[in-house]
Tab-separated table of C-alpha atoms and ligand atoms in Angstrom:
chain	number	residue	atom	x	y	z
A	28	MET	CA	0.000	0.000	0.000
A	29	SER	CA	1.389	3.416	-0.906
A	30	GLU	CA	1.499	6.341	1.487
A	31	LYS	CA	-1.090	8.100	-0.646
A	32	ASP	CA	-3.610	5.309	-0.115
A	33	CYS	CA	-3.417	5.830	3.626
A	34	THR	CA	-5.767	8.785	3.605
A	35	PHE	CA	-7.110	10.150	6.841
A	36	ALA	CA	-10.752	10.201	7.665
A	37	LYS	CA	-12.448	13.221	9.193
A	38	SER	CA	-11.232	14.860	12.346
A	39	MET	CA	-11.348	12.764	15.474
A	40	LYS	CA	-11.135	14.090	18.985
A	41	ASN	CA	-10.133	11.893	21.879
A	42	GLU	CA	-12.893	12.855	24.292
A	43	ASP	CA	-13.518	9.366	25.507
A	44	MET	CA	-9.975	8.424	26.359
A	45	MET	CA	-10.479	6.743	29.683
A	46	ASP	CA	-11.489	3.382	28.208
A	47	CYS	CA	-8.593	3.264	25.797
A	48	SER	CA	-6.228	0.424	26.430
A	49	ARG	CA	-3.597	1.396	23.840
A	50	VAL	CA	-1.552	4.583	23.707
A	51	LEU	CA	0.176	6.195	20.749
A	52	MET	CA	2.354	9.180	21.456
A	53	ALA	CA	3.388	10.914	18.254
A	54	GLY	CA	4.908	14.203	17.233
A	55	PRO	CA	8.206	15.791	16.345
A	56	CYS	CA	11.478	15.083	18.105
A	57	SER	CA	11.773	18.820	18.779
A	58	ALA	CA	9.294	21.663	18.746
A	59	GLU	CA	10.897	24.009	16.213
A	60	THR	CA	8.314	26.656	15.333
A	61	GLU	CA	4.682	27.266	16.236
A	62	GLU	CA	3.693	26.490	12.664
A	63	GLN	CA	5.600	23.155	12.624
A	64	VAL	CA	4.090	22.086	15.963
A	65	LEU	CA	0.526	23.019	15.058
A	66	SER	CA	0.636	21.632	11.550
A	67	CYS	CA	1.922	18.302	12.868
A	68	ALA	CA	-0.690	18.187	15.645
A	69	ARG	CA	-3.519	19.049	13.234
A	70	SER	CA	-2.503	16.239	10.876
A	71	LEU	CA	-2.420	13.767	13.770
A	72	ALA	CA	-5.709	14.957	15.254
A	73	ALA	CA	-7.318	14.312	11.862
A	74	PHE	CA	-6.334	10.635	11.859
A	75	GLY	CA	-9.827	9.284	12.469
A	76	ASP	CA	-10.040	5.814	10.905
A	77	ALA	CA	-6.268	5.589	10.631
A	78	LEU	CA	-6.199	5.235	14.395
A	79	PRO	CA	-6.633	1.655	15.670
A	80	ALA	CA	-9.645	0.949	17.890
A	81	ASN	CA	-9.414	1.682	21.633
A	82	THR	CA	-6.403	3.894	21.142
A	83	ARG	CA	-5.589	7.134	22.852
A	84	LEU	CA	-3.475	9.493	20.788
A	85	LEU	CA	-1.129	11.913	22.543
A	86	PHE	CA	1.071	14.578	21.001
A	87	ARG	CA	4.778	14.814	21.791
A	88	ALA	CA	7.426	17.475	21.151
A	89	GLY	CA	10.683	18.102	22.998
A	90	LEU	CA	11.381	21.650	24.214
A	91	TRP	CA	14.649	21.091	26.078
A	92	LYS	CA	16.679	18.643	24.018
A	93	PRO	CA	19.398	16.612	25.740
A	94	ARG	CA	21.797	16.520	22.776
A	95	THR	CA	25.087	14.687	22.729
A	96	SER	CA	26.957	17.572	21.108
A	97	PRO	CA	26.733	21.225	22.179
A	98	HIS	CA	26.811	22.113	18.471
A	99	SER	CA	23.406	20.517	17.898
A	100	PHE	CA	20.017	22.217	18.115
A	101	GLU	CA	19.128	22.116	21.809
A	102	GLY	CA	15.465	23.052	21.641
A	103	VAL	CA	13.394	26.229	21.820
A	104	GLY	CA	12.872	25.848	25.579
A	105	GLU	CA	10.201	27.794	27.402
A	106	ALA	CA	9.003	29.556	24.238
A	107	GLY	CA	7.399	26.300	23.034
A	108	LEU	CA	5.138	25.845	26.063
A	109	ALA	CA	2.481	28.121	24.611
A	110	TRP	CA	2.553	26.138	21.327
A	111	LEU	CA	1.917	22.887	23.189
A	112	ARG	CA	-0.962	24.405	25.134
A	113	LYS	CA	-2.365	25.669	21.836
A	114	VAL	CA	-2.197	22.086	20.504
A	115	GLU	CA	-4.207	20.878	23.491
A	116	ILE	CA	-6.842	23.578	23.225
A	117	GLU	CA	-7.175	23.527	19.447
A	118	THR	CA	-6.953	19.805	18.674
A	119	GLY	CA	-8.046	18.156	21.926
A	120	LEU	CA	-4.872	16.058	21.968
A	121	ALA	CA	-2.952	16.026	25.238
A	122	ALA	CA	0.581	17.305	24.647
A	123	ALA	CA	3.673	15.877	26.333
A	124	THR	CA	7.230	17.108	26.618
A	125	GLU	CA	10.450	16.103	28.348
A	126	VAL	CA	11.451	17.523	31.712
A	127	ALA	CA	15.047	17.132	32.806
A	128	THR	CA	15.189	19.491	35.807
A	129	PRO	CA	12.865	20.829	38.537
A	130	ALA	CA	12.863	24.156	36.641
A	131	HIS	CA	11.484	22.452	33.495
A	132	LEU	CA	8.888	20.700	35.624
A	133	ARG	CA	7.683	23.946	37.212
A	134	LEU	CA	7.461	25.712	33.851
A	135	CYS	CA	5.449	22.843	32.316
A	136	LEU	CA	3.051	22.381	35.223
A	137	ASP	CA	2.537	26.125	35.656
A	138	SER	CA	1.690	26.422	31.959
A	139	GLY	CA	-0.970	23.711	32.329
A	140	LEU	CA	0.723	20.664	30.741
A	141	ARG	CA	-0.138	17.403	32.512
A	142	HIS	CA	1.773	14.846	30.431
A	143	LEU	CA	5.538	14.801	30.827
A	144	TRP	CA	8.342	12.383	30.193
A	145	ILE	CA	11.641	11.754	31.907
A	146	GLY	CA	14.322	11.130	29.280
A	147	ALA	CA	16.863	8.327	29.220
A	148	ARG	CA	19.740	10.517	30.397
A	149	THR	CA	17.727	11.806	33.354
A	150	THR	CA	16.521	8.334	34.408
A	151	ALA	CA	20.209	7.397	34.638
A	152	ASN	CA	20.716	10.202	37.176
A	153	PRO	CA	19.060	9.352	40.533
A	154	ILE	CA	19.908	12.725	42.084
A	155	MET	CA	18.060	14.594	39.343
A	156	VAL	CA	15.104	12.187	39.408
A	157	GLN	CA	14.887	12.683	43.174
A	158	GLN	CA	14.940	16.472	42.762
A	159	ILE	CA	12.093	16.221	40.264
A	160	ALA	CA	10.214	13.871	42.612
A	161	ASP	CA	10.759	16.223	45.574
A	162	THR	CA	9.497	19.192	43.556
A	163	LEU	CA	6.358	17.231	42.656
A	164	HIS	CA	5.821	16.175	46.237
A	165	ASN	CA	6.552	19.514	47.880
A	166	GLU	CA	5.046	21.934	45.374
A	167	TYR	CA	2.477	20.081	43.257
A	168	ALA	CA	0.921	17.487	45.577
A	169	ASP	CA	-2.548	18.594	44.409
A	170	LEU	CA	-1.696	17.407	40.867
A	171	SER	CA	-0.602	13.881	41.851
A	172	GLY	CA	-3.780	12.317	40.425
A	173	SER	CA	-4.066	14.415	37.255
A	174	LEU	CA	-0.510	14.084	36.059
A	175	THR	CA	0.859	11.336	33.789
A	176	LEU	CA	4.599	10.749	33.795
A	177	PHE	CA	6.364	8.612	31.199
A	178	VAL	CA	9.682	7.247	32.397
A	179	LYS	CA	12.143	6.150	29.733
A	180	ASN	CA	14.685	3.444	30.458
A	181	PRO	CA	18.142	4.761	31.405
A	182	VAL	CA	20.740	4.924	28.620
A	183	ASN	CA	22.601	1.994	30.205
A	184	PRO	CA	20.966	-1.438	30.488
A	185	GLU	CA	20.361	-1.383	34.230
A	186	LEU	CA	16.870	-2.443	35.224
A	187	ALA	CA	17.363	-1.421	38.879
A	188	LEU	CA	18.001	2.174	37.815
A	189	TRP	CA	14.822	2.250	35.720
A	190	ILE	CA	12.797	0.771	38.592
A	191	GLY	CA	14.489	3.161	41.033
A	192	ALA	CA	13.410	6.204	39.009
A	193	ILE	CA	9.820	4.919	38.825
A	194	GLU	CA	9.781	4.235	42.573
A	195	ARG	CA	11.113	7.723	43.402
A	196	LEU	CA	8.200	9.224	41.454
A	197	GLN	CA	5.689	6.793	42.960
A	198	LYS	CA	6.945	7.696	46.445
A	199	ALA	CA	6.380	11.359	45.556
A	200	GLY	CA	2.711	10.476	45.018
A	201	VAL	CA	2.492	10.376	41.198
A	202	GLU	CA	-0.421	8.054	40.446
A	203	HIS	CA	-0.102	7.608	36.688
A	204	ILE	CA	3.267	6.372	35.523
A	205	THR	CA	4.042	4.651	32.240
A	206	ALA	CA	7.423	3.118	31.414
A	207	VAL	CA	8.960	3.649	27.975
A	208	HIS	CA	11.514	1.309	26.424
A	209	ARG	CA	13.761	3.372	24.123
A	210	GLY	CA	16.676	0.968	23.788
A	211	PHE	CA	20.165	1.157	25.269
A	212	SER	CA	23.348	2.921	24.135
A	213	ALA	CA	26.387	0.916	23.167
A	214	PHE	CA	29.764	1.746	21.667
A	215	HIS	CA	29.099	-0.595	18.769
A	216	THR	CA	25.395	-0.620	18.099
A	217	GLY	CA	24.083	-3.088	15.575
A	218	GLU	CA	21.495	-2.032	13.079
A	219	CYS	CA	19.589	0.012	15.655
A	220	ARG	CA	20.626	3.360	17.113
A	221	ASN	CA	19.806	2.135	20.626
A	222	THR	CA	19.675	-1.619	21.096
A	223	PRO	CA	16.298	-2.907	22.268
A	224	LEU	CA	16.689	-5.336	25.160
A	225	TRP	CA	13.251	-6.867	25.296
A	226	SER	CA	14.154	-9.130	28.208
A	227	ILE	CA	14.799	-6.061	30.414
A	228	ALA	CA	11.456	-4.509	29.486
A	229	LEU	CA	9.657	-7.817	30.135
A	230	GLU	CA	11.438	-8.227	33.473
A	231	LEU	CA	10.244	-4.722	34.401
A	232	ARG	CA	6.734	-5.891	33.558
A	233	ARG	CA	7.162	-8.954	35.773
A	234	ARG	CA	8.490	-6.875	38.682
A	235	MET	CA	5.973	-4.043	38.306
A	236	PRO	CA	2.774	-5.698	37.055
A	237	GLY	CA	0.111	-3.245	36.002
A	238	LEU	CA	2.596	-0.568	34.936
A	239	PRO	CA	1.794	0.340	31.311
A	240	LEU	CA	4.719	-0.024	28.921
A	241	LEU	CA	5.312	1.901	25.691
A	242	CYS	CA	7.999	1.364	23.091
A	243	ASP	CA	9.784	4.408	21.674
A	244	ILE	CA	10.460	2.858	18.294
A	245	SER	CA	12.056	6.015	16.861
A	246	HIS	CA	14.942	6.249	19.314
A	247	ILE	CA	15.485	2.494	19.154
A	248	ALA	CA	15.534	2.436	15.354
A	249	GLY	CA	17.355	5.652	14.461
A	250	LYS	CA	16.190	5.146	10.895
A	251	ARG	CA	12.796	4.904	9.245
A	252	ALA	CA	13.372	1.520	7.588
A	253	LEU	CA	13.456	-0.319	10.919
A	254	LEU	CA	10.370	1.223	12.520
A	255	THR	CA	7.721	-1.282	11.426
A	256	THR	CA	9.607	-4.366	12.561
A	257	ILE	CA	10.414	-2.866	15.963
A	258	ALA	CA	6.837	-1.661	16.450
A	259	GLN	CA	5.430	-5.084	15.563
A	260	THR	CA	7.825	-6.831	17.945
A	261	ALA	CA	6.796	-4.497	20.778
A	262	LEU	CA	3.080	-5.043	20.111
A	263	ASN	CA	3.545	-8.798	19.861
A	264	LEU	CA	5.282	-8.694	23.253
A	265	GLY	CA	2.241	-6.983	24.767
A	266	PHE	CA	3.441	-3.374	24.987
A	267	GLU	CA	0.497	-1.034	25.567
A	268	GLY	CA	1.602	1.381	22.892
A	269	LEU	CA	4.223	3.243	20.940
A	270	MET	CA	6.058	6.535	20.948
A	271	VAL	CA	6.805	7.634	17.392
A	272	GLU	CA	8.527	10.743	16.080
A	273	VAL	CA	6.417	12.424	13.396
A	274	HIS	CA	7.423	15.636	11.620
A	275	PRO	CA	5.652	17.553	8.812
A	276	SER	CA	8.893	17.510	6.776
A	277	PRO	CA	11.419	15.121	8.320
A	278	ALA	CA	14.213	16.030	5.906
A	279	GLN	CA	14.199	19.567	7.322
A	280	ALA	CA	13.986	18.486	10.981
A	281	LEU	CA	16.470	20.177	13.311
A	282	SER	CA	17.006	16.930	15.240
A	283	ASP	CA	16.694	13.213	14.464
A	284	ALA	CA	15.836	13.779	10.782
A	285	ALA	CA	16.624	10.179	9.774
A	286	GLN	CA	14.080	8.562	12.090
A	287	GLN	CA	11.049	10.844	11.822
A	288	LEU	CA	8.003	9.986	9.713
A	289	THR	CA	5.600	12.267	7.889
A	290	PRO	CA	2.047	12.063	9.273
A	291	ASP	CA	1.073	10.106	6.128
A	292	ALA	CA	3.889	7.618	6.622
A	293	PHE	CA	2.864	7.250	10.274
A	294	ALA	CA	-0.706	6.437	9.209
A	295	CYS	CA	0.743	3.858	6.839
A	296	LEU	CA	2.821	2.339	9.619
A	297	LEU	CA	-0.294	1.994	11.785
A	298	HIS	CA	-2.222	0.475	8.914
A	299	ASN	CA	0.445	-2.188	8.417
A	300	LEU	CA	0.702	-3.215	12.075
A	301	ARG	CA	-1.131	-6.123	13.607
A	302	MET	CA	-2.569	-4.940	16.926
A	303	PRO	CA	-2.860	-7.966	19.209
A	304	ALA	CA	-5.440	-7.928	21.984
A	305	HIS	CA	-3.782	-7.180	25.294
A	306	ARG	CA	-4.602	-10.405	27.032
A	307	ALA	CA	-5.000	-13.894	25.646
A	308	CYS	CA	-8.440	-15.342	26.254
A	309	PRO	CA	-8.089	-17.972	29.033
A	310	SER	CA	-11.216	-19.836	27.926
A	311	ASP	CA	-9.699	-20.603	24.527
A	312	ASP	CA	-9.483	-24.449	24.418
A	313	ARG	CA	-6.705	-24.689	21.873
A	314	LEU	CA	-4.485	-22.299	23.846
A	315	ALA	CA	-5.242	-24.146	27.102
A	316	GLU	CA	-4.265	-27.441	25.444
A	317	LEU	CA	-0.976	-26.027	24.140
A	318	ARG	CA	-0.183	-24.523	27.527
A	319	GLN	CA	-0.832	-27.876	29.167
A	320	ARG	CA	1.715	-29.438	26.818
A	321	ILE	CA	4.241	-26.737	27.724
A	322	ASP	CA	3.647	-27.464	31.427
A	323	GLU	CA	4.247	-31.189	30.842
A	324	ILE	CA	7.452	-30.523	28.905
A	325	ASP	CA	8.636	-28.157	31.667
A	326	ASP	CA	7.974	-30.831	34.294
A	327	ALA	CA	10.110	-33.328	32.354
A	328	LEU	CA	12.798	-30.722	31.677
A	329	TRP	CA	13.072	-29.713	35.326
A	330	GLN	CA	13.216	-33.329	36.469
A	331	LEU	CA	16.246	-33.679	34.166
A	332	VAL	CA	17.789	-30.589	35.769
A	333	VAL	CA	17.357	-32.213	39.190
A	334	ASP	CA	18.988	-35.425	37.854
A	335	ARG	CA	21.832	-33.391	36.358
A	336	GLN	CA	22.455	-31.607	39.655
A	337	GLN	CA	22.578	-34.947	41.481
A	338	VAL	CA	25.256	-36.196	39.092
A	339	SER	CA	27.127	-32.889	39.587
A	340	GLN	CA	27.038	-33.503	43.326
A	341	ASP	CA	28.647	-36.947	42.803
A	342	ILE	CA	31.265	-35.347	40.549
A	343	GLY	CA	31.926	-32.755	43.268
A	344	ARG	CA	32.508	-35.507	45.823
A	345	TYR	CA	34.838	-37.347	43.457
A	346	LYS	CA	36.876	-34.181	42.799
A	347	GLN	CA	37.170	-33.528	46.514
A	348	GLU	CA	38.324	-37.095	47.247
A	349	HIS	CA	40.929	-36.883	44.476
A	350	ASN	CA	41.999	-33.329	45.275
A	351	LEU	CA	40.898	-31.916	41.883
A	352	PRO	CA	39.721	-28.356	41.195
A	353	VAL	CA	35.972	-27.880	40.790
A	354	PHE	CA	36.238	-25.726	37.663
A	355	GLN	CA	37.939	-27.446	34.756
A	356	GLU	CA	38.193	-25.054	31.869
A	357	ALA	CA	38.902	-27.669	29.141
A	358	ARG	CA	35.843	-29.701	30.125
A	359	TYR	CA	33.639	-26.586	30.148
A	360	ARG	CA	34.865	-25.598	26.679
A	361	GLN	CA	34.178	-29.143	25.438
A	362	LEU	CA	30.605	-29.027	26.829
A	363	LEU	CA	29.947	-25.651	25.199
A	364	ASP	CA	31.500	-26.530	21.825
A	365	ARG	CA	29.555	-29.766	21.615
A	366	ARG	CA	26.279	-28.020	22.437
A	367	MET	CA	26.913	-25.156	20.009
A	368	ALA	CA	27.487	-27.589	17.162
A	369	TRP	CA	24.300	-29.345	18.202
A	370	ALA	CA	22.410	-26.018	18.290
A	371	ALA	CA	23.491	-25.237	14.739
A	372	ARG	CA	22.370	-28.674	13.519
A	373	ASN	CA	19.006	-28.384	15.263
A	374	GLY	CA	18.161	-24.861	14.162
A	375	LEU	CA	18.267	-23.383	17.677
A	376	SER	CA	19.678	-19.949	18.379
A	377	GLU	CA	23.307	-20.343	19.473
A	378	GLU	CA	22.918	-17.371	21.790
A	379	THR	CA	19.965	-18.989	23.585
A	380	VAL	CA	21.697	-22.356	23.873
A	381	GLN	CA	24.850	-20.699	25.190
A	382	ARG	CA	22.872	-18.802	27.848
A	383	ILE	CA	21.117	-21.983	29.012
A	384	MET	CA	24.381	-23.936	29.001
A	385	GLU	CA	26.072	-21.211	31.045
A	386	ALA	CA	23.259	-21.238	33.599
A	387	LEU	CA	23.386	-25.049	33.882
A	388	HIS	CA	27.140	-25.016	34.302
A	389	GLU	CA	26.964	-22.269	36.932
A	390	ALA	CA	24.392	-24.296	38.887
A	391	SER	CA	26.604	-27.364	38.624
A	392	ILE	CA	29.670	-25.473	39.880
A	393	GLY	CA	27.547	-24.125	42.733
A	394	VAL	CA	26.506	-27.588	43.888
A	395	GLN	CA	30.073	-28.891	43.609
A	396	LEU	CA	31.424	-26.028	45.725
A	397	ARG	CA	28.920	-26.890	48.442
B	27	LIG	C1	13.211	12.228	23.051
B	27	LIG	O1	12.281	11.446	23.195
B	27	LIG	O2	13.108	13.263	22.453
B	27	LIG	C2	14.535	11.868	23.607
B	27	LIG	C3	15.507	12.744	23.742
B	27	LIG	O3	14.645	10.594	23.911
B	27	LIG	P1	15.653	9.764	24.859
B	27	LIG	O4	15.603	10.380	26.218
B	27	LIG	O5	15.026	8.423	24.788
B	27	LIG	O6	16.999	9.820	24.220
B	28	LIG	MN1	14.469	12.485	19.013
């Protein structure tokens, strides 16, 4: 389907947003001019049928941009607050921006904005997150129920730091918090600008059940060509929504030009995505049957792990009696090499097999040391 075929239906306002289970936050990386902000917001507000069912659309635009280089465009700052409020009043879309200091927070809240995000560099800085939390608690306690904060993962892959930032804000009384996975920095990134580590996001979900989770596909991808695949992966994993950078003319964007989509291309992206229901239906017989099989396989698998550990214990005793070291590097390498060759022959991911093998070996060493 071409971009042109993805036409927008008539204007749609998001009056009835409370029932919406999916969230899309879209808009430019940076607010650049009033005209750019409003034109982008008007195009998005006119999405209508291009918006999936049960979806709440929010507008985003950064005012204070945490740029790597001081030579880059660092945002229009305070001047853009009035543009974002104009978006809210004119289009009915809630507008969100990034706050990186208590001063940003005060300016945003005093101007009437109620949707804010904490960026990846700020999440990595507990002192700054605490200052923001203290400002909320000490000066804006009356807004604790009407404010929504989006907390991006820190730039480094440390789940505890992400959870810590969320907890600081929860302790300050913020009732509505959503986590945002935007990938992690690395010296050598692969295809993506910031590597997505889905296992960290899913572990956050396990540790903080009920916390909505969005995927910032633009800052993960860094380039338009990767957006659809990343978005589909996130939705398949049960993310509640997406953050997507959308600009009226991406080629002219003052920041992140390579990853932003035109509003038309964004509509196309949405059209091409499969939107899974949030929860699998437990009364589905076929699914129940398959899950039962998984449970049976797990039972057998774990019995084998118990058997393996018992043999490891015997090996440990033998090594002790014969004064041998517990860890024998050559044997470990042999185990790994054999299993890797097996993985390749059986079409299993070598990375997965290596991780499982490492965990089994660590458990075996543990039992032998005891
Ligand atoms: C942004 O969303 O504009 C941004 C700067 O993102 P991040 O904090 O994820 O780098
Ligand atoms: Mn950006």
